């Protein structure tokens, strides 16, 4: 290494005749090549700085590159170069003047910064536009070093004057500098009026792509005071949507979506939304990275204006060669665009996706089918049939994902699809994922009064309770308590055991707290326990990433940036970033065009609720059809409905593959007269179950408890009422 430096020094200091500096140019190329390979060339700084006097543009470029690379870390190098900089900023060649200003702006050394101020002031008024536009960016670099210095020297006023420059490139750089300074400064706020905005838009046609993006970004600082101002800006920006550069298109979309908040009439807003659709769809023909960014931003736009792409559904169908991240993003957009009219087409497409080989994509497709069922009630029957068909494929991860989404469908439409529980229970042995196990446990617990052997089904999960994840343990704990409340005799042995494990042997504080809560509720106020455990569930929504309106508005002001990808405001991951909000104005309306309301099915009785007769004996671990054995002897079970798959039968389809049963409809309706019979533990008489020979249950709750939550007995059926009441 030392030998290499010595040889280069000899070449740079050679006294051989070299009137054009060709030998030194070759030596400088060797120096730069070694710099790019990571070799330290800083010992040559004196010889390199001496080359600044060579009037060759290529040599000066290499010298400036050397200075930018080493002068920040070694101030003595920068100090030696000051005289050379001062000569170059007065050079008759505008390229050399611009390079000198640019290089000085990169070197944050006090003496260089002091020497930069006067030349920069002159260069901002230089006769050559290339020097002026370079000087505008030098002001931005200077503000990063010393913000107060820029304000004291009135450089901001000079940048404002450049907005009226006749050269579009100068205007674009001046706008970019002002915008960035405003973003970085805590007390400088950029605000442009319509007069300046019109001048900036006029300069758009003559700028390159970067210049257009800078100018479009600056239009976000224009606050229309009248609706006509916003409409004018939109009308003049719309032609930019046809640009070949995706960055320009997304910047135009951002400006238009911002200005639409100030449009006063819906009639004006509708054609604007129609004009936004084709360019967004066109971006989907670009590379996968551009597609992904576009899709993430489309999701935001659809949440704010749901009708923006209502006729472009097929453009978002997945292609076989799409990367997985593009496919997943397309699925989100497809779900947002799904309506009652196109639900059948979307469902058929999703079923095709569910047979792909990519596991993540298949899981997302199956989950999407469930979300459509939750979103569109008229499509729920088709979706359930599709899910049952997918379960029949016996593909493990498909089955488990289907059970998870069916759990959500049960929550959305209670008492409508219980007949498929028997089919679900056929796959108990294949469930090995925590979320799928928790979903199956929830289903069994929720309908414990309608599944004759629900206690035996839950018992199959009990063996691994202490080894299961917290998610499964919480579901199991609640399901067992539900079983006991609905069927005391069936759950009396499991409840003490599970509560003891949850409160004494489990480390999770969530499980322990819930266990203690259930324990005290059941021992002191079973009525309250029934009200809490069997309370109505919160409304479930099909929206995967529904954002709050304030956050959505802020992200729409960042279309095409990392914020729209991360779904986070810039201030959360960029230290100096400011929060953007819609400017206060009398023209601010925040208009939107809502999609047509979703129809709901009439709540009428259907044949689905008529319990068919069954003579089959359930095998161990499967859900027995309720009513087969206990209906005649247990008065509390007389209203149970038989669980069979006859109402939504997919097992009888031909063996030639999926039967596509979601082409026809079934008119579903909630079950009536079949509600769970809840047993009042506090008021039950001792002989209430005497007729069928079952053990009497005391009036003191599920089991005797002392003040320290200790169990005084494990066999509930043998407790003495007198002892318990005492």
XYZ file of C-alpha atoms in Angstrom:
726
model
C 0.000 0.000 0.000
C 2.792 2.428 0.915
C 4.559 1.509 -2.304
C 1.411 2.331 -4.278
C 1.044 5.720 -2.587
C 4.720 6.462 -3.205
C 4.401 5.660 -6.909
C 1.311 7.825 -7.309
C 3.007 10.707 -5.506
C 5.908 10.441 -7.882
C 3.572 10.608 -10.857
C 1.681 13.624 -9.461
C 4.904 15.539 -8.709
C 6.761 14.587 -11.843
C 8.711 17.488 -13.384
C 8.532 16.104 -16.857
C 7.021 18.374 -19.428
C 3.277 17.983 -19.349
C 1.711 21.150 -20.774
C -1.821 19.709 -20.998
C -1.638 17.779 -17.729
C -2.209 14.410 -19.383
C 0.210 12.519 -17.110
C -1.375 14.002 -14.010
C -4.820 13.162 -15.393
C -3.760 9.506 -15.670
C -2.330 9.634 -12.148
C -5.572 11.155 -10.806
C -7.563 8.375 -12.438
C -5.396 5.868 -10.570
C -6.014 7.751 -7.316
C -9.779 7.720 -7.822
C -9.693 4.022 -8.757
C -7.883 3.216 -5.520
C -10.398 5.307 -3.572
C -13.298 3.289 -5.016
C -11.548 0.072 -3.953
C -11.316 1.322 -0.375
C -7.611 2.180 -0.326
C -6.651 5.224 1.748
C -5.327 7.924 -0.585
C -5.492 10.787 1.929
C -1.639 11.029 2.253
C -1.673 12.424 -1.281
C -3.864 15.428 -0.402
C -1.127 18.027 -0.983
C -0.273 16.667 -4.414
C -3.980 16.344 -5.350
C -4.828 19.883 -4.237
C -1.919 21.165 -6.345
C -3.765 19.730 -9.374
C -6.644 22.202 -8.845
C -4.682 24.699 -10.902
C -4.850 22.493 -13.990
C -7.497 24.046 -16.285
C -8.893 20.675 -17.301
C -12.532 19.949 -16.446
C -11.997 16.216 -16.026
C -9.065 16.724 -13.661
C -11.067 19.187 -11.576
C -13.914 16.664 -11.267
C -11.524 14.059 -9.871
C -9.923 16.580 -7.490
C -13.369 17.598 -6.189
C -14.276 13.949 -5.731
C -11.099 13.450 -3.679
C -11.939 16.484 -1.530
C -15.521 15.375 -0.888
C -14.245 11.957 0.164
C -11.549 13.101 2.603
C -12.045 16.774 3.515
C -14.920 16.185 5.968
C -12.783 13.983 8.187
C -9.549 15.993 7.843
C -10.018 19.732 8.170
C -6.438 20.499 7.105
C -7.209 19.153 3.635
C -10.235 21.448 3.315
C -8.314 24.461 4.565
C -5.597 23.974 1.935
C -8.262 23.796 -0.796
C -9.997 27.097 0.075
C -7.830 29.220 -2.200
C -8.454 26.872 -5.093
C -12.212 27.075 -4.476
C -12.151 30.861 -4.466
C -10.399 30.855 -7.834
C -12.805 28.328 -9.342
C -16.012 30.153 -8.344
C -14.789 33.058 -10.490
C -13.787 30.885 -13.428
C -15.293 31.916 -16.782
C -16.488 28.335 -17.361
C -19.968 27.945 -15.768
C -19.415 24.198 -15.260
C -16.351 24.872 -13.109
C -18.189 27.572 -11.138
C -21.060 25.176 -10.489
C -18.741 22.319 -9.479
C -16.876 24.555 -7.051
C -20.118 25.704 -5.376
C -21.431 22.142 -5.223
C -18.227 20.779 -3.682
C -17.975 23.535 -1.077
C -21.548 22.777 -0.043
C -20.560 19.180 0.698
C -17.628 20.055 2.975
C -18.895 20.945 6.446
C -15.732 22.668 7.691
C -15.984 26.128 9.252
C -13.431 27.824 7.041
C -14.948 26.383 3.869
C -18.446 27.447 4.965
C -17.202 30.989 5.655
C -15.625 31.109 2.222
C -18.838 29.800 0.635
C -21.220 32.597 1.716
C -20.158 35.424 -0.619
C -19.596 33.253 -3.712
C -22.946 31.562 -3.109
C -24.720 34.909 -2.989
C -23.207 35.858 -6.341
C -23.879 32.469 -7.915
C -27.573 32.642 -6.995
C -27.697 35.617 -9.378
C -25.303 34.148 -11.937
C -26.057 34.710 -15.597
C -25.924 30.970 -16.327
C -29.001 28.904 -15.276
C -26.877 25.817 -14.526
C -24.943 27.771 -11.907
C -28.161 29.177 -10.437
C -29.834 25.795 -10.081
C -26.680 24.307 -8.524
C -26.486 27.222 -6.097
C -30.104 26.636 -5.043
C -29.200 23.124 -3.903
C -26.052 24.499 -2.202
C -28.329 26.650 -0.025
C -30.123 23.474 1.052
C -26.806 21.802 1.952
C -25.753 24.905 3.874
C -28.998 24.837 5.864
C -28.246 21.272 6.958
C -24.965 22.515 8.433
C -26.199 25.796 9.949
C -29.895 26.639 9.613
C -29.585 30.000 11.330
C -26.810 31.088 8.967
C -29.118 30.624 5.977
C -31.747 32.825 7.579
C -29.254 35.518 8.644
C -27.726 35.790 5.192
C -31.200 36.115 3.553
C -30.669 33.082 1.351
C -34.319 32.095 1.771
C -35.441 35.349 0.173
C -33.098 34.713 -2.723
C -34.594 31.239 -3.175
C -38.063 32.790 -3.265
C -36.878 35.121 -6.010
C -35.715 32.107 -8.011
C -39.329 30.867 -8.151
C -39.893 33.573 -10.771
C -36.845 32.501 -12.793
C -37.376 31.928 -16.472
C -35.590 28.575 -16.484
C -37.758 25.630 -15.345
C -34.780 23.701 -13.939
C -33.866 26.643 -11.722
C -37.473 26.884 -10.522
C -37.580 23.155 -9.761
C -34.364 23.250 -7.717
C -35.462 26.367 -5.850
C -38.777 24.692 -4.989
C -36.998 21.518 -3.882
C -34.649 23.507 -1.631
C -37.472 25.518 -0.060
C -39.564 22.414 0.504
C -36.745 20.496 2.176
C -35.723 23.463 4.344
C -39.329 23.881 5.437
C -39.571 20.181 6.316
C -36.377 20.245 8.367
C -36.870 23.548 10.170
C -39.146 23.630 13.241
C -40.141 27.276 12.755
C -40.181 27.706 8.967
C -43.431 26.835 7.231
C -43.769 26.983 3.466
C -47.052 28.306 2.121
C -47.675 29.052 -1.546
C -50.522 31.083 -3.019
C -52.408 30.363 -6.226
C -50.386 32.892 -8.213
C -47.132 31.067 -7.488
C -48.855 27.709 -7.955
C -49.939 28.639 -11.475
C -46.383 29.701 -12.344
C -45.024 26.413 -11.017
C -47.556 24.370 -12.984
C -46.612 26.307 -16.118
C -42.988 25.254 -15.653
C -43.939 21.562 -15.428
C -43.922 20.893 -19.154
C -40.303 21.964 -19.585
C -38.827 20.145 -16.569
C -37.308 16.705 -16.453
C -38.862 13.976 -14.287
C -37.070 15.032 -11.113
C -38.028 18.653 -11.626
C -41.666 17.717 -12.157
C -41.714 15.683 -8.957
C -40.196 18.606 -7.015
C -42.806 21.014 -8.351
C -45.692 18.615 -7.760
C -44.478 18.080 -4.214
C -44.454 21.851 -3.628
C -48.120 22.077 -4.673
C -48.966 20.223 -1.450
C -48.223 23.537 0.293
C -50.979 25.339 -1.620
C -54.187 25.768 0.399
C -57.112 26.591 -1.896
C -59.388 29.274 -0.518
C -62.152 28.504 -2.977
C -63.384 25.327 -4.596
C -62.635 26.787 -8.026
C -58.937 27.067 -7.083
C -58.754 23.360 -6.301
C -60.577 22.479 -9.510
C -58.166 24.617 -11.524
C -55.119 22.913 -10.046
C -56.635 19.475 -10.633
C -57.496 20.299 -14.237
C -53.950 21.438 -14.964
C -52.347 18.464 -13.183
C -54.475 15.748 -14.836
C -52.283 15.618 -18.005
C -49.341 14.575 -15.788
C -51.192 11.308 -15.133
C -50.238 10.236 -18.652
C -46.512 10.625 -17.989
C -44.253 7.643 -18.584
C -42.454 8.005 -15.245
C -44.200 6.261 -12.341
C -42.837 8.784 -9.830
C -44.464 11.654 -11.714
C -47.766 9.759 -11.919
C -47.848 8.988 -8.188
C -46.901 12.576 -7.331
C -49.757 13.777 -9.551
C -52.152 11.368 -7.847
C -51.050 12.751 -4.488
C -51.698 16.357 -5.515
C -55.079 15.530 -7.057
C -56.208 13.496 -4.034
C -55.151 16.406 -1.814
C -57.045 18.959 -3.876
C -60.169 16.776 -3.959
C -60.667 17.582 -0.273
C -61.451 21.148 -1.342
C -63.950 20.289 -4.112
C -67.435 21.491 -3.192
C -69.712 19.351 -5.369
C -70.062 15.618 -5.790
C -70.840 16.098 -9.480
C -67.370 17.581 -9.915
C -65.687 14.871 -7.871
C -67.036 11.905 -9.837
C -65.297 12.655 -13.174
C -62.047 13.344 -11.323
C -62.174 9.899 -9.737
C -62.840 8.340 -13.136
C -59.739 10.035 -14.537
C -57.590 8.602 -11.751
C -58.453 4.975 -12.537
C -56.651 4.400 -15.907
C -53.213 5.689 -14.841
C -53.305 3.622 -11.659
C -54.170 0.504 -13.637
C -51.441 1.326 -16.164
C -48.841 1.355 -13.380
C -49.673 -2.315 -12.759
C -47.925 -3.127 -16.042
C -44.610 -1.860 -14.636
C -42.061 -3.859 -12.682
C -43.054 -5.697 -9.491
C -41.591 -3.029 -7.207
C -43.641 -0.275 -8.850
C -46.688 -2.549 -8.780
C -46.336 -3.104 -5.054
C -45.981 0.597 -4.272
C -48.988 1.346 -6.482
C -51.101 -1.347 -4.840
C -50.298 -0.118 -1.341
C -51.330 3.387 -2.317
C -54.457 2.145 -4.077
C -55.554 0.562 -0.809
C -55.424 3.992 0.831
C -57.294 5.640 -2.017
C -60.007 2.975 -1.957
C -60.596 3.475 1.732
C -61.057 7.209 1.203
C -62.957 7.013 -2.113
C -64.408 3.464 -2.465
C -65.726 4.040 -6.016
C -62.409 5.059 -7.576
C -61.705 1.693 -9.270
C -65.133 0.085 -9.165
C -64.998 -1.110 -12.809
C -61.370 -2.259 -12.805
C -61.617 -5.443 -10.735
C -60.094 -7.824 -13.295
C -56.983 -5.672 -13.596
C -56.039 -6.819 -10.084
C -56.372 -10.552 -10.637
C -53.091 -12.282 -9.865
C -50.785 -13.577 -12.589
C -48.831 -16.772 -12.280
C -45.475 -14.968 -12.360
C -46.313 -12.221 -9.868
C -44.020 -12.151 -6.812
C -45.697 -13.200 -3.598
C -45.701 -9.674 -2.146
C -47.542 -8.385 -5.225
C -50.085 -11.205 -5.021
C -50.833 -10.511 -1.374
C -51.251 -6.793 -2.074
C -53.568 -7.553 -4.993
C -55.749 -9.708 -2.754
C -56.282 -6.753 -0.429
C -57.368 -4.577 -3.339
C -59.657 -7.310 -4.684
C -61.395 -7.534 -1.320
C -61.916 -3.777 -1.259
C -63.457 -3.868 -4.737
C -65.729 -6.848 -4.083
C -69.460 -6.050 -4.225
C -72.665 -8.031 -4.428
C -72.541 -7.842 -8.229
C -69.028 -9.273 -8.657
C -68.825 -11.492 -5.559
C -69.366 -14.671 -7.602
C -66.516 -13.832 -9.985
C -64.192 -12.976 -7.097
C -65.093 -16.149 -5.216
C -64.345 -18.331 -8.227
C -60.979 -16.591 -8.603
C -60.134 -17.034 -4.924
C -60.933 -20.742 -5.050
C -58.439 -21.030 -7.899
C -55.842 -19.226 -5.813
C -56.499 -21.632 -2.936
C -55.176 -24.489 -5.067
C -51.802 -22.839 -5.741
C -48.536 -24.168 -4.342
C -47.426 -21.045 -2.466
C -48.531 -21.635 1.122
C -48.722 -17.974 2.161
C -50.736 -17.087 -0.917
C -53.133 -20.006 -0.365
C -53.660 -19.032 3.259
C -54.407 -15.458 2.252
C -56.855 -16.646 -0.420
C -58.737 -18.873 2.025
C -58.876 -16.083 4.560
C -60.138 -13.735 1.860
C -63.066 -16.061 1.161
C -64.084 -15.749 4.783
C -63.736 -11.984 4.702
C -66.049 -11.791 1.694
C -68.622 -13.838 3.608
C -68.414 -11.372 6.464
C -68.492 -8.330 4.200
C -71.346 -9.381 1.878
C -74.176 -11.293 3.501
C -75.699 -12.378 0.197
C -72.457 -14.154 -0.674
C -72.060 -15.892 2.682
C -73.669 -19.171 1.555
C -71.420 -19.478 -1.496
C -68.374 -18.723 0.639
C -69.296 -21.379 3.202
C -69.751 -23.953 0.450
C -66.394 -22.999 -1.016
C -64.731 -23.358 2.372
C -66.303 -26.762 2.909
C -65.069 -27.869 -0.509
C -61.573 -26.717 0.424
C -61.778 -28.651 3.694
C -62.579 -31.785 1.714
C -59.219 -31.478 -0.056
C -57.631 -32.517 3.281
C -54.654 -30.234 2.667
C -53.508 -29.506 6.198
C -52.833 -25.782 6.030
C -55.952 -25.196 3.909
C -58.137 -27.020 6.426
C -56.711 -25.084 9.341
C -57.070 -21.725 7.638
C -60.652 -22.582 6.666
C -61.528 -23.411 10.271
C -60.110 -20.060 11.384
C -62.266 -18.089 8.954
C -65.356 -20.197 9.688
C -64.960 -19.182 13.323
C -65.294 -15.564 12.189
C -68.305 -16.422 10.035
C -69.991 -17.982 13.072
C -69.399 -14.767 14.978
C -70.844 -12.663 12.164
C -73.860 -14.901 11.520
C -74.749 -16.765 14.728
C -77.199 -19.657 14.515
C -76.977 -19.976 10.718
C -74.267 -22.481 9.845
C -74.090 -24.800 12.861
C -74.852 -27.751 10.594
C -71.252 -27.728 9.330
C -69.704 -28.226 12.766
C -69.749 -32.006 12.310
C -67.642 -31.624 9.171
C -65.182 -29.413 11.018
C -64.834 -31.902 13.848
C -63.774 -34.585 11.402
C -60.444 -32.764 11.133
C -59.624 -32.443 14.822
C -56.603 -34.719 14.574
C -54.956 -32.570 11.877
C -55.012 -29.309 13.824
C -51.493 -28.408 14.904
C -51.413 -24.612 14.533
C -52.308 -22.554 17.612
C -54.751 -20.252 15.843
C -56.607 -23.157 14.234
C -56.804 -25.065 17.516
C -58.060 -21.956 19.292
C -60.689 -21.411 16.587
C -61.960 -24.993 16.821
C -62.083 -24.798 20.607
C -64.044 -21.552 20.391
C -66.567 -23.135 18.009
C -67.097 -26.149 20.261
C -67.408 -23.974 23.351
C -69.770 -21.512 21.695
C -72.135 -24.314 20.641
C -71.503 -26.688 23.524
C -75.242 -26.977 24.204
C -75.892 -28.169 20.644
C -73.102 -30.730 20.386
C -73.972 -33.843 22.369
C -70.390 -34.909 22.979
C -68.881 -31.417 23.242
C -67.325 -32.453 26.564
C -65.457 -35.306 24.887
C -64.369 -33.049 22.019
C -62.918 -30.527 24.462
C -61.329 -33.356 26.427
C -59.195 -34.186 23.371
C -57.568 -30.744 23.752
C -57.252 -31.034 27.513
C -54.327 -33.451 27.487
C -51.947 -30.845 26.057
C -53.310 -27.840 27.951
C -50.122 -27.072 29.878
C -47.988 -27.351 26.738
C -50.231 -25.284 24.457
C -49.514 -21.626 23.580
C -51.312 -18.933 25.546
C -53.765 -18.352 22.688
C -55.015 -21.945 22.884
C -55.056 -21.959 26.682
C -57.226 -18.846 26.801
C -59.665 -20.346 24.296
C -59.757 -23.629 26.211
C -60.359 -21.900 29.529
C -63.320 -19.931 28.182
C -64.743 -22.906 26.266
C -64.747 -25.133 29.354
C -66.521 -22.452 31.396
C -69.110 -22.074 28.612
C -69.600 -25.832 28.610
C -70.207 -25.838 32.350
C -72.694 -22.960 32.184
C -74.636 -24.572 29.337
C -74.299 -28.209 30.479
C -73.311 -28.411 34.141
C -73.217 -32.194 34.314
C -70.944 -32.438 31.295
C -68.510 -29.780 32.442
C -68.394 -30.344 36.181
C -65.258 -32.479 36.045
C -63.316 -30.332 33.600
C -63.892 -26.884 35.117
C -62.084 -27.430 38.439
C -59.187 -29.096 36.663
C -58.729 -26.337 34.069
C -59.146 -23.540 36.616
C -56.564 -25.153 38.885
C -54.083 -25.425 36.011
C -54.780 -21.869 34.855
C -54.312 -20.300 38.284
C -51.509 -22.440 39.704
C -49.418 -23.991 36.927
C -49.522 -21.511 34.038
C -46.997 -18.672 33.939
C -48.941 -16.299 31.674
C -50.474 -13.458 33.728
C -53.337 -13.121 31.229
C -54.389 -16.728 31.712
C -54.002 -16.566 35.476
C -56.069 -13.376 35.687
C -58.829 -14.802 33.528
C -58.802 -18.003 35.543
C -59.226 -16.112 38.814
C -62.008 -13.984 37.323
C -63.936 -17.049 36.159
C -63.288 -18.778 39.470
C -64.719 -15.954 41.532
C -67.650 -15.352 39.191
C -68.718 -18.979 39.271
C -68.302 -19.287 43.039
C -70.059 -16.045 44.013
C -72.475 -15.017 41.261
C -73.195 -17.587 38.529
C -75.809 -15.250 37.035
C -73.109 -12.690 36.458
C -70.807 -15.413 35.125
C -73.444 -16.399 32.578
C -73.949 -12.749 31.570
C -70.214 -12.189 31.155
C -69.169 -15.416 29.462
C -72.181 -15.678 27.166
C -72.479 -11.984 26.396
C -72.938 -10.728 22.838
C -69.735 -10.635 20.858
C -68.423 -7.353 19.404
C -69.255 -6.653 15.778
C -66.714 -8.296 13.509
C -65.537 -6.510 10.393
C -64.086 -7.785 7.136
C -61.752 -4.822 6.758
C -58.185 -5.994 7.219
C -56.340 -2.674 7.545
C -59.073 -0.149 8.174
C -57.358 3.050 9.268
C -58.714 5.829 11.400
C -59.711 8.853 9.353
C -57.056 11.247 10.792
C -54.286 8.743 10.036
C -55.762 7.997 6.608
C -55.810 11.701 5.738
C -52.196 12.074 6.798
C -51.088 9.039 4.778
C -52.921 10.277 1.684
C -50.782 13.399 1.920
C -47.759 11.063 1.627
C -48.811 9.023 -1.433
C -45.799 7.540 -3.194
C -43.528 7.721 -0.131
C -42.421 5.203 2.487
C -45.215 6.375 4.786
C -47.841 4.935 2.471
C -45.974 1.618 2.459
C -45.329 1.451 6.211
C -48.783 2.831 7.085
C -47.045 5.181 9.503
C -46.632 8.972 9.521
C -43.114 10.133 8.598
C -42.526 11.582 12.060
C -42.516 8.048 13.498
C -39.402 6.974 11.595
C -37.772 10.232 10.366
C -36.497 12.429 13.222
C -37.003 15.861 11.624
C -40.222 15.132 9.692
C -43.271 17.280 10.351
C -46.841 16.095 10.620
C -48.903 16.982 7.569
C -52.541 17.969 7.878
C -55.104 19.437 5.521
C -54.792 23.222 5.420
C -57.576 25.175 7.090
C -59.754 26.853 4.510
C -63.372 27.794 3.947
C -63.267 25.536 0.879
C -62.361 22.390 2.855
C -65.227 19.899 2.382
C -63.689 16.366 2.599
C -66.288 15.055 0.147
C -66.443 11.363 -0.653
C -68.629 9.107 -2.756
C -69.829 6.110 -0.802
C -70.556 2.773 -2.495
C -74.153 1.524 -2.565
C -75.305 -0.042 0.721
C -74.904 -3.780 1.143
C -78.181 -5.690 1.064
C -79.140 -7.888 3.979
C -81.065 -11.126 3.855
C -84.575 -11.304 5.332
C -84.690 -12.987 8.697
C -87.110 -15.812 7.898
C -87.260 -19.465 8.812
C -85.767 -21.846 6.306
C -85.392 -25.559 5.901
C -81.847 -25.224 7.204
C -83.240 -25.067 10.739
C -85.220 -28.304 10.540
C -83.221 -31.020 12.327
C -82.910 -34.108 10.151
C -82.973 -37.544 11.665
C -79.749 -39.432 12.034
C -79.053 -42.985 13.085
C -75.266 -42.897 12.853
C -73.211 -43.330 16.007
C -70.455 -40.689 16.337
C -66.927 -41.896 16.711
C -64.659 -40.761 19.534
C -63.396 -37.184 19.001
C -66.145 -36.220 16.553
C -69.110 -34.012 17.305
C -72.190 -36.106 17.947
C -75.383 -34.902 16.396
C -77.377 -33.359 19.246
C -80.708 -34.912 19.930
C -79.690 -38.494 19.125
C -79.314 -39.667 22.716
C -80.066 -37.087 25.347
C -83.060 -35.258 23.895
C -85.501 -37.782 25.310
C -84.043 -37.774 28.803
C -82.580 -34.316 29.310
C -85.265 -31.599 29.364
C -82.631 -28.920 28.895
C -81.532 -30.534 25.615
C -84.927 -30.991 24.003
C -84.576 -27.893 21.856
C -81.160 -28.752 20.436
C -80.799 -29.084 16.694
C -79.106 -32.011 15.034
C -75.652 -31.239 13.638
C -75.321 -32.738 10.210
C -74.027 -31.456 6.913
C -77.259 -32.068 5.030
C -78.244 -28.411 4.700
C -74.879 -27.466 3.239
C -73.842 -30.890 2.022
C -70.579 -30.944 0.131
C -69.529 -34.472 1.008
C -72.001 -35.883 -1.510
C -70.344 -34.091 -4.432
C -68.853 -36.214 -7.139
C -65.393 -37.587 -6.689
C -64.120 -35.809 -9.746
C -62.916 -32.750 -7.855
C -64.479 -29.567 -6.483
C -68.145 -29.286 -7.429
C -68.258 -25.462 -7.537
C -71.390 -25.384 -5.310
C -71.337 -21.600 -4.849
C -73.269 -21.035 -8.076
C -76.671 -21.479 -6.430
C -78.058 -19.842 -3.323
C -79.646 -21.046 -0.126
C -81.787 -18.625 1.813
C -80.360 -18.847 5.312
C -82.067 -17.712 8.457
C -81.204 -17.692 12.142
C -82.359 -20.556 14.312
C -85.448 -19.803 16.288
C -86.587 -21.604 19.380
C -83.252 -23.367 19.610
C -81.382 -21.029 21.917
C -79.123 -22.516 24.534
C -80.876 -23.463 27.757
C -78.869 -21.695 30.449
C -79.050 -23.210 33.896
C -79.444 -20.897 36.863
C -76.914 -22.296 39.309
C -78.105 -20.116 42.177
C -81.780 -21.108 42.033
C -81.733 -24.742 40.808
C -83.528 -27.198 43.011
C -81.741 -30.315 44.189
C -84.148 -32.654 42.406
C -84.273 -30.860 39.049
C -82.346 -33.654 37.364
C -83.967 -36.448 39.376
C -86.117 -37.511 36.459
C -83.166 -38.679 34.375
C -81.139 -40.019 37.252
C -78.366 -37.420 37.099
C -76.736 -36.105 40.247
C -78.163 -33.113 42.064
C -76.335 -29.793 41.858
C -76.218 -27.606 44.946
C -77.231 -23.969 45.073
C -73.854 -22.712 46.118
C -72.219 -22.492 42.707
C -70.026 -24.831 40.754
C -67.861 -26.018 43.638
C -67.003 -25.013 47.171
C -64.382 -22.235 47.365
C -62.725 -20.654 50.352
C -61.505 -17.079 50.668
C -58.125 -17.986 49.240
C -59.596 -19.451 46.017
C -58.758 -22.969 47.130
C -60.912 -25.860 45.964
C -62.514 -27.725 48.826
C -63.857 -30.528 46.624
C -63.136 -31.860 43.142
C -66.255 -33.999 42.614
C -69.032 -31.555 42.071
C -71.822 -34.117 41.950
C -71.083 -35.325 45.472
C -71.212 -31.960 47.235
C -73.757 -31.671 49.984
C -76.127 -28.694 49.579
C -76.297 -27.999 53.248
C -72.530 -27.922 53.603
C -72.154 -25.710 50.584
C -74.752 -23.193 51.641
C -73.194 -22.984 55.057
